[in-house]
């Protein structure tokens, strides 16, 4: 930095992410995942609900949260609209911003899962590449759940009026209209909300969670 007489009065070094990360050291927790599972009576992981807007992701996520909590689970929902109101409110809807949105959510979900929670993530997350990156971040506890409903069904529901705005050109890069949605090729579970009612979809999800994260599964996994 120079003053008005062009004399050097200071300077600084800009560190990018790569340089900064070299100065970080991961600290091991004093409580392990197996201990948490035994103490809480259930396993931990991330249910990643993906699907078009209007497919029923948020409705199912909140209903499942209530159901699991009532059964004694430590459970929390990360929802697209809620996250974009805080953690990701600086991001837009370009491909790069959407990818960063999913990365941040995956990192947050991983922390919740490390703490012993069952995390329910409800995001359109239209890109297979972004969802694969989320799986890599979370690790073995990641479960991709396709909340499936065709565009015609979702547009007919249009609970937030977003499809109407997208058709009118008021929303750019809207998934299903002016931006693509890449369906999961091999999801861990599909919940077809065009064929199933919300209670039926909830029952399917609850069975899935009980089979993989319930007390017997958790205690079996920890020996």
PDB file of C-alpha atoms in Angstrom:
ATOM      1  CA  UNK A   1       0.000   0.000   0.000  1.00  0.00           C
ATOM      2  CA  UNK A   2       1.236   3.503  -0.807  1.00  0.00           C
ATOM      3  CA  UNK A   3       0.343   6.921   0.591  1.00  0.00           C
ATOM      4  CA  UNK A   4      -0.491   9.991  -1.483  1.00  0.00           C
ATOM      5  CA  UNK A   5       3.232  10.619  -2.053  1.00  0.00           C
ATOM      6  CA  UNK A   6       3.562   7.077  -3.445  1.00  0.00           C
ATOM      7  CA  UNK A   7       5.645   5.909  -0.493  1.00  0.00           C
ATOM      8  CA  UNK A   8       5.214   2.295   0.577  1.00  0.00           C
ATOM      9  CA  UNK A   9       3.468   2.299   3.958  1.00  0.00           C
ATOM     10  CA  UNK A  10       2.286  -1.291   4.279  1.00  0.00           C
ATOM     11  CA  UNK A  11       1.548  -4.574   2.592  1.00  0.00           C
ATOM     12  CA  UNK A  12      -0.318  -7.830   2.930  1.00  0.00           C
ATOM     13  CA  UNK A  13      -0.358 -11.363   1.565  1.00  0.00           C
ATOM     14  CA  UNK A  14      -3.542 -12.855   0.087  1.00  0.00           C
ATOM     15  CA  UNK A  15      -4.000 -16.520   0.973  1.00  0.00           C
ATOM     16  CA  UNK A  16      -6.283 -18.663  -1.135  1.00  0.00           C
ATOM     17  CA  UNK A  17      -8.095 -21.727   0.219  1.00  0.00           C
ATOM     18  CA  UNK A  18      -5.218 -24.053  -0.626  1.00  0.00           C
ATOM     19  CA  UNK A  19      -2.650 -21.961   1.257  1.00  0.00           C
ATOM     20  CA  UNK A  20      -4.940 -21.444   4.252  1.00  0.00           C
ATOM     21  CA  UNK A  21      -5.796 -25.136   4.515  1.00  0.00           C
ATOM     22  CA  UNK A  22      -2.134 -26.009   4.959  1.00  0.00           C
ATOM     23  CA  UNK A  23      -2.250 -24.213   8.310  1.00  0.00           C
ATOM     24  CA  UNK A  24      -5.205 -26.246   9.628  1.00  0.00           C
ATOM     25  CA  UNK A  25      -5.010 -29.349  11.795  1.00  0.00           C
ATOM     26  CA  UNK A  26      -8.043 -31.572  12.344  1.00  0.00           C
ATOM     27  CA  UNK A  27      -8.784 -32.190  16.027  1.00  0.00           C
ATOM     28  CA  UNK A  28     -10.142 -35.591  17.043  1.00  0.00           C
ATOM     29  CA  UNK A  29     -13.314 -35.639  19.130  1.00  0.00           C
ATOM     30  CA  UNK A  30     -13.291 -37.136  22.597  1.00  0.00           C
ATOM     31  CA  UNK A  31     -16.605 -38.924  21.855  1.00  0.00           C
ATOM     32  CA  UNK A  32     -16.805 -41.400  18.982  1.00  0.00           C
ATOM     33  CA  UNK A  33     -19.660 -42.361  16.710  1.00  0.00           C
ATOM     34  CA  UNK A  34     -20.128 -45.781  18.316  1.00  0.00           C
ATOM     35  CA  UNK A  35     -20.440 -44.196  21.765  1.00  0.00           C
ATOM     36  CA  UNK A  36     -23.064 -41.786  20.474  1.00  0.00           C
ATOM     37  CA  UNK A  37     -25.042 -44.603  18.865  1.00  0.00           C
ATOM     38  CA  UNK A  38     -25.071 -46.579  22.103  1.00  0.00           C
ATOM     39  CA  UNK A  39     -26.027 -43.535  24.149  1.00  0.00           C
ATOM     40  CA  UNK A  40     -28.747 -42.295  21.782  1.00  0.00           C
ATOM     41  CA  UNK A  41     -30.061 -45.712  20.847  1.00  0.00           C
ATOM     42  CA  UNK A  42     -29.900 -45.172  17.101  1.00  0.00           C
ATOM     43  CA  UNK A  43     -27.446 -44.718  14.278  1.00  0.00           C
ATOM     44  CA  UNK A  44     -26.663 -41.492  12.431  1.00  0.00           C
ATOM     45  CA  UNK A  45     -26.605 -40.489   8.790  1.00  0.00           C
ATOM     46  CA  UNK A  46     -28.007 -38.243   6.112  1.00  0.00           C
ATOM     47  CA  UNK A  47     -31.201 -38.805   4.133  1.00  0.00           C
ATOM     48  CA  UNK A  48     -30.722 -36.664   1.029  1.00  0.00           C
ATOM     49  CA  UNK A  49     -34.190 -35.995  -0.437  1.00  0.00           C
ATOM     50  CA  UNK A  50     -33.924 -34.823  -4.048  1.00  0.00           C
ATOM     51  CA  UNK A  51     -36.675 -34.078  -6.542  1.00  0.00           C
ATOM     52  CA  UNK A  52     -38.437 -31.361  -8.487  1.00  0.00           C
ATOM     53  CA  UNK A  53     -40.036 -28.397  -6.768  1.00  0.00           C
ATOM     54  CA  UNK A  54     -43.511 -29.516  -5.737  1.00  0.00           C
ATOM     55  CA  UNK A  55     -42.596 -33.211  -5.531  1.00  0.00           C
ATOM     56  CA  UNK A  56     -43.208 -33.228  -1.778  1.00  0.00           C
ATOM     57  CA  UNK A  57     -39.659 -33.150  -0.366  1.00  0.00           C
ATOM     58  CA  UNK A  58     -40.247 -30.562   2.354  1.00  0.00           C
ATOM     59  CA  UNK A  59     -43.658 -31.944   3.300  1.00  0.00           C
ATOM     60  CA  UNK A  60     -42.221 -35.438   3.746  1.00  0.00           C
ATOM     61  CA  UNK A  61     -39.081 -34.157   5.466  1.00  0.00           C
ATOM     62  CA  UNK A  62     -41.016 -32.237   8.120  1.00  0.00           C
ATOM     63  CA  UNK A  63     -43.479 -35.093   8.665  1.00  0.00           C
ATOM     64  CA  UNK A  64     -40.600 -37.552   9.003  1.00  0.00           C
ATOM     65  CA  UNK A  65     -38.818 -35.263  11.458  1.00  0.00           C
ATOM     66  CA  UNK A  66     -41.937 -35.187  13.648  1.00  0.00           C
ATOM     67  CA  UNK A  67     -42.386 -38.955  13.389  1.00  0.00           C
ATOM     68  CA  UNK A  68     -38.784 -39.769  14.266  1.00  0.00           C
ATOM     69  CA  UNK A  69     -38.584 -37.231  17.069  1.00  0.00           C
ATOM     70  CA  UNK A  70     -41.692 -38.730  18.656  1.00  0.00           C
ATOM     71  CA  UNK A  71     -39.917 -42.106  18.512  1.00  0.00           C
ATOM     72  CA  UNK A  72     -36.900 -40.776  20.384  1.00  0.00           C
ATOM     73  CA  UNK A  73     -34.560 -39.945  17.511  1.00  0.00           C
ATOM     74  CA  UNK A  74     -32.169 -37.028  17.425  1.00  0.00           C
ATOM     75  CA  UNK A  75     -33.268 -35.643  14.066  1.00  0.00           C
ATOM     76  CA  UNK A  76     -33.052 -32.362  12.168  1.00  0.00           C
ATOM     77  CA  UNK A  77     -34.201 -31.106   8.762  1.00  0.00           C
ATOM     78  CA  UNK A  78     -32.054 -28.984   6.476  1.00  0.00           C
ATOM     79  CA  UNK A  79     -34.464 -27.438   3.971  1.00  0.00           C
ATOM     80  CA  UNK A  80     -33.614 -25.467   0.848  1.00  0.00           C
ATOM     81  CA  UNK A  81     -35.588 -22.306   1.602  1.00  0.00           C
ATOM     82  CA  UNK A  82     -34.490 -22.217   5.251  1.00  0.00           C
ATOM     83  CA  UNK A  83     -30.804 -22.662   4.442  1.00  0.00           C
ATOM     84  CA  UNK A  84     -30.894 -19.984   1.749  1.00  0.00           C
ATOM     85  CA  UNK A  85     -32.291 -17.562   4.315  1.00  0.00           C
ATOM     86  CA  UNK A  86     -29.128 -17.813   6.397  1.00  0.00           C
ATOM     87  CA  UNK A  87     -26.151 -20.039   5.689  1.00  0.00           C
ATOM     88  CA  UNK A  88     -26.389 -19.603   1.913  1.00  0.00           C
ATOM     89  CA  UNK A  89     -28.171 -16.275   1.546  1.00  0.00           C
ATOM     90  CA  UNK A  90     -25.165 -14.833  -0.283  1.00  0.00           C
ATOM     91  CA  UNK A  91     -25.627 -17.336  -3.123  1.00  0.00           C
ATOM     92  CA  UNK A  92     -27.689 -16.984  -6.283  1.00  0.00           C
ATOM     93  CA  UNK A  93     -28.990 -19.682  -8.617  1.00  0.00           C
ATOM     94  CA  UNK A  94     -26.223 -19.953 -11.197  1.00  0.00           C
ATOM     95  CA  UNK A  95     -24.739 -23.407 -11.704  1.00  0.00           C
ATOM     96  CA  UNK A  96     -21.689 -22.407  -9.655  1.00  0.00           C
ATOM     97  CA  UNK A  97     -23.777 -20.969  -6.822  1.00  0.00           C
ATOM     98  CA  UNK A  98     -26.033 -24.018  -6.749  1.00  0.00           C
ATOM     99  CA  UNK A  99     -22.997 -26.278  -6.531  1.00  0.00           C
ATOM    100  CA  UNK A 100     -21.623 -24.224  -3.646  1.00  0.00           C
ATOM    101  CA  UNK A 101     -25.034 -24.298  -1.948  1.00  0.00           C
ATOM    102  CA  UNK A 102     -25.046 -28.100  -2.043  1.00  0.00           C
ATOM    103  CA  UNK A 103     -21.441 -28.289  -0.861  1.00  0.00           C
ATOM    104  CA  UNK A 104     -22.197 -26.147   2.185  1.00  0.00           C
ATOM    105  CA  UNK A 105     -25.303 -28.155   2.997  1.00  0.00           C
ATOM    106  CA  UNK A 106     -23.402 -31.439   2.698  1.00  0.00           C
ATOM    107  CA  UNK A 107     -20.667 -30.190   5.025  1.00  0.00           C
ATOM    108  CA  UNK A 108     -23.296 -29.037   7.532  1.00  0.00           C
ATOM    109  CA  UNK A 109     -25.184 -32.330   7.280  1.00  0.00           C
ATOM    110  CA  UNK A 110     -21.963 -34.240   7.891  1.00  0.00           C
ATOM    111  CA  UNK A 111     -21.368 -32.308  11.121  1.00  0.00           C
ATOM    112  CA  UNK A 112     -24.894 -33.053  12.345  1.00  0.00           C
ATOM    113  CA  UNK A 113     -24.429 -36.730  11.497  1.00  0.00           C
ATOM    114  CA  UNK A 114     -21.075 -36.774  13.289  1.00  0.00           C
ATOM    115  CA  UNK A 115     -22.939 -35.487  16.349  1.00  0.00           C
ATOM    116  CA  UNK A 116     -25.219 -38.535  16.187  1.00  0.00           C
ATOM    117  CA  UNK A 117     -28.234 -37.065  14.407  1.00  0.00           C
ATOM    118  CA  UNK A 118     -30.332 -38.419  11.601  1.00  0.00           C
ATOM    119  CA  UNK A 119     -30.249 -35.520   9.156  1.00  0.00           C
ATOM    120  CA  UNK A 120     -33.023 -35.051   6.608  1.00  0.00           C
ATOM    121  CA  UNK A 121     -31.866 -32.850   3.733  1.00  0.00           C
ATOM    122  CA  UNK A 122     -34.594 -31.576   1.381  1.00  0.00           C
ATOM    123  CA  UNK A 123     -33.089 -29.918  -1.702  1.00  0.00           C
ATOM    124  CA  UNK A 124     -33.888 -30.037  -5.405  1.00  0.00           C
ATOM    125  CA  UNK A 125     -30.150 -30.579  -5.972  1.00  0.00           C
ATOM    126  CA  UNK A 126     -30.681 -31.116  -9.722  1.00  0.00           C
ATOM    127  CA  UNK A 127     -27.119 -32.087 -10.641  1.00  0.00           C
ATOM    128  CA  UNK A 128     -25.925 -35.683 -10.324  1.00  0.00           C
ATOM    129  CA  UNK A 129     -22.383 -34.384  -9.999  1.00  0.00           C
ATOM    130  CA  UNK A 130     -23.322 -32.160  -7.060  1.00  0.00           C
ATOM    131  CA  UNK A 131     -25.176 -35.002  -5.341  1.00  0.00           C
ATOM    132  CA  UNK A 132     -22.199 -37.302  -5.842  1.00  0.00           C
ATOM    133  CA  UNK A 133     -19.977 -34.653  -4.272  1.00  0.00           C
ATOM    134  CA  UNK A 134     -22.385 -34.483  -1.320  1.00  0.00           C
ATOM    135  CA  UNK A 135     -22.151 -38.271  -0.977  1.00  0.00           C
ATOM    136  CA  UNK A 136     -18.354 -38.060  -0.942  1.00  0.00           C
ATOM    137  CA  UNK A 137     -18.433 -35.327   1.724  1.00  0.00           C
ATOM    138  CA  UNK A 138     -20.835 -37.191   4.013  1.00  0.00           C
ATOM    139  CA  UNK A 139     -19.353 -40.644   3.434  1.00  0.00           C
ATOM    140  CA  UNK A 140     -20.993 -44.044   4.100  1.00  0.00           C
ATOM    141  CA  UNK A 141     -23.907 -42.503   6.014  1.00  0.00           C
ATOM    142  CA  UNK A 142     -25.277 -40.792   2.891  1.00  0.00           C
ATOM    143  CA  UNK A 143     -28.616 -42.080   1.561  1.00  0.00           C
ATOM    144  CA  UNK A 144     -29.990 -40.621  -1.675  1.00  0.00           C
ATOM    145  CA  UNK A 145     -33.795 -40.550  -1.618  1.00  0.00           C
ATOM    146  CA  UNK A 146     -35.559 -39.696  -4.867  1.00  0.00           C
ATOM    147  CA  UNK A 147     -38.873 -37.996  -4.124  1.00  0.00           C
ATOM    148  CA  UNK A 148     -40.305 -38.702  -7.540  1.00  0.00           C
ATOM    149  CA  UNK A 149     -43.075 -36.844  -9.340  1.00  0.00           C
ATOM    150  CA  UNK A 150     -43.186 -35.815 -12.987  1.00  0.00           C
ATOM    151  CA  UNK A 151     -43.105 -32.223 -14.150  1.00  0.00           C
ATOM    152  CA  UNK A 152     -46.822 -32.200 -15.005  1.00  0.00           C
ATOM    153  CA  UNK A 153     -47.748 -33.391 -11.523  1.00  0.00           C
ATOM    154  CA  UNK A 154     -45.438 -30.898  -9.786  1.00  0.00           C
ATOM    155  CA  UNK A 155     -46.581 -28.030 -11.984  1.00  0.00           C
ATOM    156  CA  UNK A 156     -50.230 -28.869 -11.303  1.00  0.00           C
ATOM    157  CA  UNK A 157     -49.528 -28.725  -7.568  1.00  0.00           C
ATOM    158  CA  UNK A 158     -47.319 -25.602  -7.732  1.00  0.00           C
ATOM    159  CA  UNK A 159     -47.672 -24.975  -3.960  1.00  0.00           C
ATOM    160  CA  UNK A 160     -45.488 -21.860  -4.000  1.00  0.00           C
ATOM    161  CA  UNK A 161     -46.607 -20.493  -7.373  1.00  0.00           C
ATOM    162  CA  UNK A 162     -43.077 -20.840  -8.704  1.00  0.00           C
ATOM    163  CA  UNK A 163     -43.905 -22.715 -11.891  1.00  0.00           C
ATOM    164  CA  UNK A 164     -46.353 -19.995 -12.892  1.00  0.00           C
ATOM    165  CA  UNK A 165     -43.659 -17.375 -12.331  1.00  0.00           C
ATOM    166  CA  UNK A 166     -41.124 -19.454 -14.283  1.00  0.00           C
ATOM    167  CA  UNK A 167     -43.546 -19.857 -17.205  1.00  0.00           C
ATOM    168  CA  UNK A 168     -44.073 -16.099 -17.159  1.00  0.00           C
ATOM    169  CA  UNK A 169     -40.326 -15.510 -17.354  1.00  0.00           C
ATOM    170  CA  UNK A 170     -40.135 -14.055 -13.860  1.00  0.00           C
ATOM    171  CA  UNK A 171     -37.696 -16.719 -12.603  1.00  0.00           C
ATOM    172  CA  UNK A 172     -34.599 -17.562 -14.596  1.00  0.00           C
ATOM    173  CA  UNK A 173     -32.940 -21.005 -14.555  1.00  0.00           C
ATOM    174  CA  UNK A 174     -35.894 -22.694 -12.887  1.00  0.00           C
ATOM    175  CA  UNK A 175     -35.433 -26.455 -12.589  1.00  0.00           C
ATOM    176  CA  UNK A 176     -37.754 -28.394 -14.860  1.00  0.00           C
ATOM    177  CA  UNK A 177     -38.639 -25.349 -16.986  1.00  0.00           C
ATOM    178  CA  UNK A 178     -35.503 -23.492 -18.012  1.00  0.00           C
ATOM    179  CA  UNK A 179     -32.898 -25.623 -16.220  1.00  0.00           C
ATOM    180  CA  UNK A 180     -32.468 -29.414 -16.227  1.00  0.00           C
ATOM    181  CA  UNK A 181     -33.131 -31.916 -13.463  1.00  0.00           C
ATOM    182  CA  UNK A 182     -30.972 -35.041 -13.579  1.00  0.00           C
ATOM    183  CA  UNK A 183     -32.876 -37.880 -11.928  1.00  0.00           C
ATOM    184  CA  UNK A 184     -30.892 -40.250  -9.688  1.00  0.00           C
ATOM    185  CA  UNK A 185     -29.763 -43.307 -11.616  1.00  0.00           C
ATOM    186  CA  UNK A 186     -29.562 -45.638  -8.626  1.00  0.00           C
ATOM    187  CA  UNK A 187     -31.131 -43.989  -5.564  1.00  0.00           C
ATOM    188  CA  UNK A 188     -31.098 -45.787  -2.234  1.00  0.00           C
ATOM    189  CA  UNK A 189     -34.871 -45.321  -2.077  1.00  0.00           C
ATOM    190  CA  UNK A 190     -37.568 -43.899  -4.373  1.00  0.00           C
ATOM    191  CA  UNK A 191     -40.736 -42.363  -2.959  1.00  0.00           C
ATOM    192  CA  UNK A 192     -43.169 -41.895  -5.846  1.00  0.00           C
ATOM    193  CA  UNK A 193     -45.462 -39.133  -4.629  1.00  0.00           C
ATOM    194  CA  UNK A 194     -47.468 -39.247  -7.856  1.00  0.00           C
ATOM    195  CA  UNK A 195     -48.625 -42.724  -6.798  1.00  0.00           C
ATOM    196  CA  UNK A 196     -48.365 -42.559  -2.996  1.00  0.00           C
ATOM    197  CA  UNK A 197     -50.154 -40.321  -0.531  1.00  0.00           C
ATOM    198  CA  UNK A 198     -48.125 -38.354   2.016  1.00  0.00           C
ATOM    199  CA  UNK A 199     -48.981 -40.869   4.807  1.00  0.00           C
ATOM    200  CA  UNK A 200     -47.899 -43.754   2.545  1.00  0.00           C
ATOM    201  CA  UNK A 201     -44.673 -41.997   1.600  1.00  0.00           C
ATOM    202  CA  UNK A 202     -44.021 -41.206   5.253  1.00  0.00           C
ATOM    203  CA  UNK A 203     -44.548 -44.845   6.226  1.00  0.00           C
ATOM    204  CA  UNK A 204     -42.061 -45.931   3.534  1.00  0.00           C
ATOM    205  CA  UNK A 205     -39.447 -43.470   4.769  1.00  0.00           C
ATOM    206  CA  UNK A 206     -39.995 -44.391   8.407  1.00  0.00           C
ATOM    207  CA  UNK A 207     -39.464 -48.092   7.681  1.00  0.00           C
ATOM    208  CA  UNK A 208     -36.302 -47.240   5.784  1.00  0.00           C
ATOM    209  CA  UNK A 209     -34.938 -45.258   8.727  1.00  0.00           C
ATOM    210  CA  UNK A 210     -35.871 -47.907  11.292  1.00  0.00           C
ATOM    211  CA  UNK A 211     -34.174 -50.624   9.209  1.00  0.00           C
ATOM    212  CA  UNK A 212     -30.922 -48.673   8.834  1.00  0.00           C
ATOM    213  CA  UNK A 213     -30.708 -46.381  11.868  1.00  0.00           C
ATOM    214  CA  UNK A 214     -33.007 -47.964  14.455  1.00  0.00           C
ATOM    215  CA  UNK A 215     -31.872 -49.298  17.815  1.00  0.00           C
ATOM    216  CA  UNK A 216     -31.276 -52.875  16.643  1.00  0.00           C
ATOM    217  CA  UNK A 217     -29.375 -51.759  13.550  1.00  0.00           C
ATOM    218  CA  UNK A 218     -27.288 -49.283  15.564  1.00  0.00           C
ATOM    219  CA  UNK A 219     -26.381 -51.715  18.335  1.00  0.00           C
ATOM    220  CA  UNK A 220     -25.625 -54.428  15.780  1.00  0.00           C
ATOM    221  CA  UNK A 221     -23.288 -52.104  13.895  1.00  0.00           C
ATOM    222  CA  UNK A 222     -21.417 -51.180  17.080  1.00  0.00           C
ATOM    223  CA  UNK A 223     -21.146 -54.747  18.345  1.00  0.00           C
TER     224      UNK A 223
END
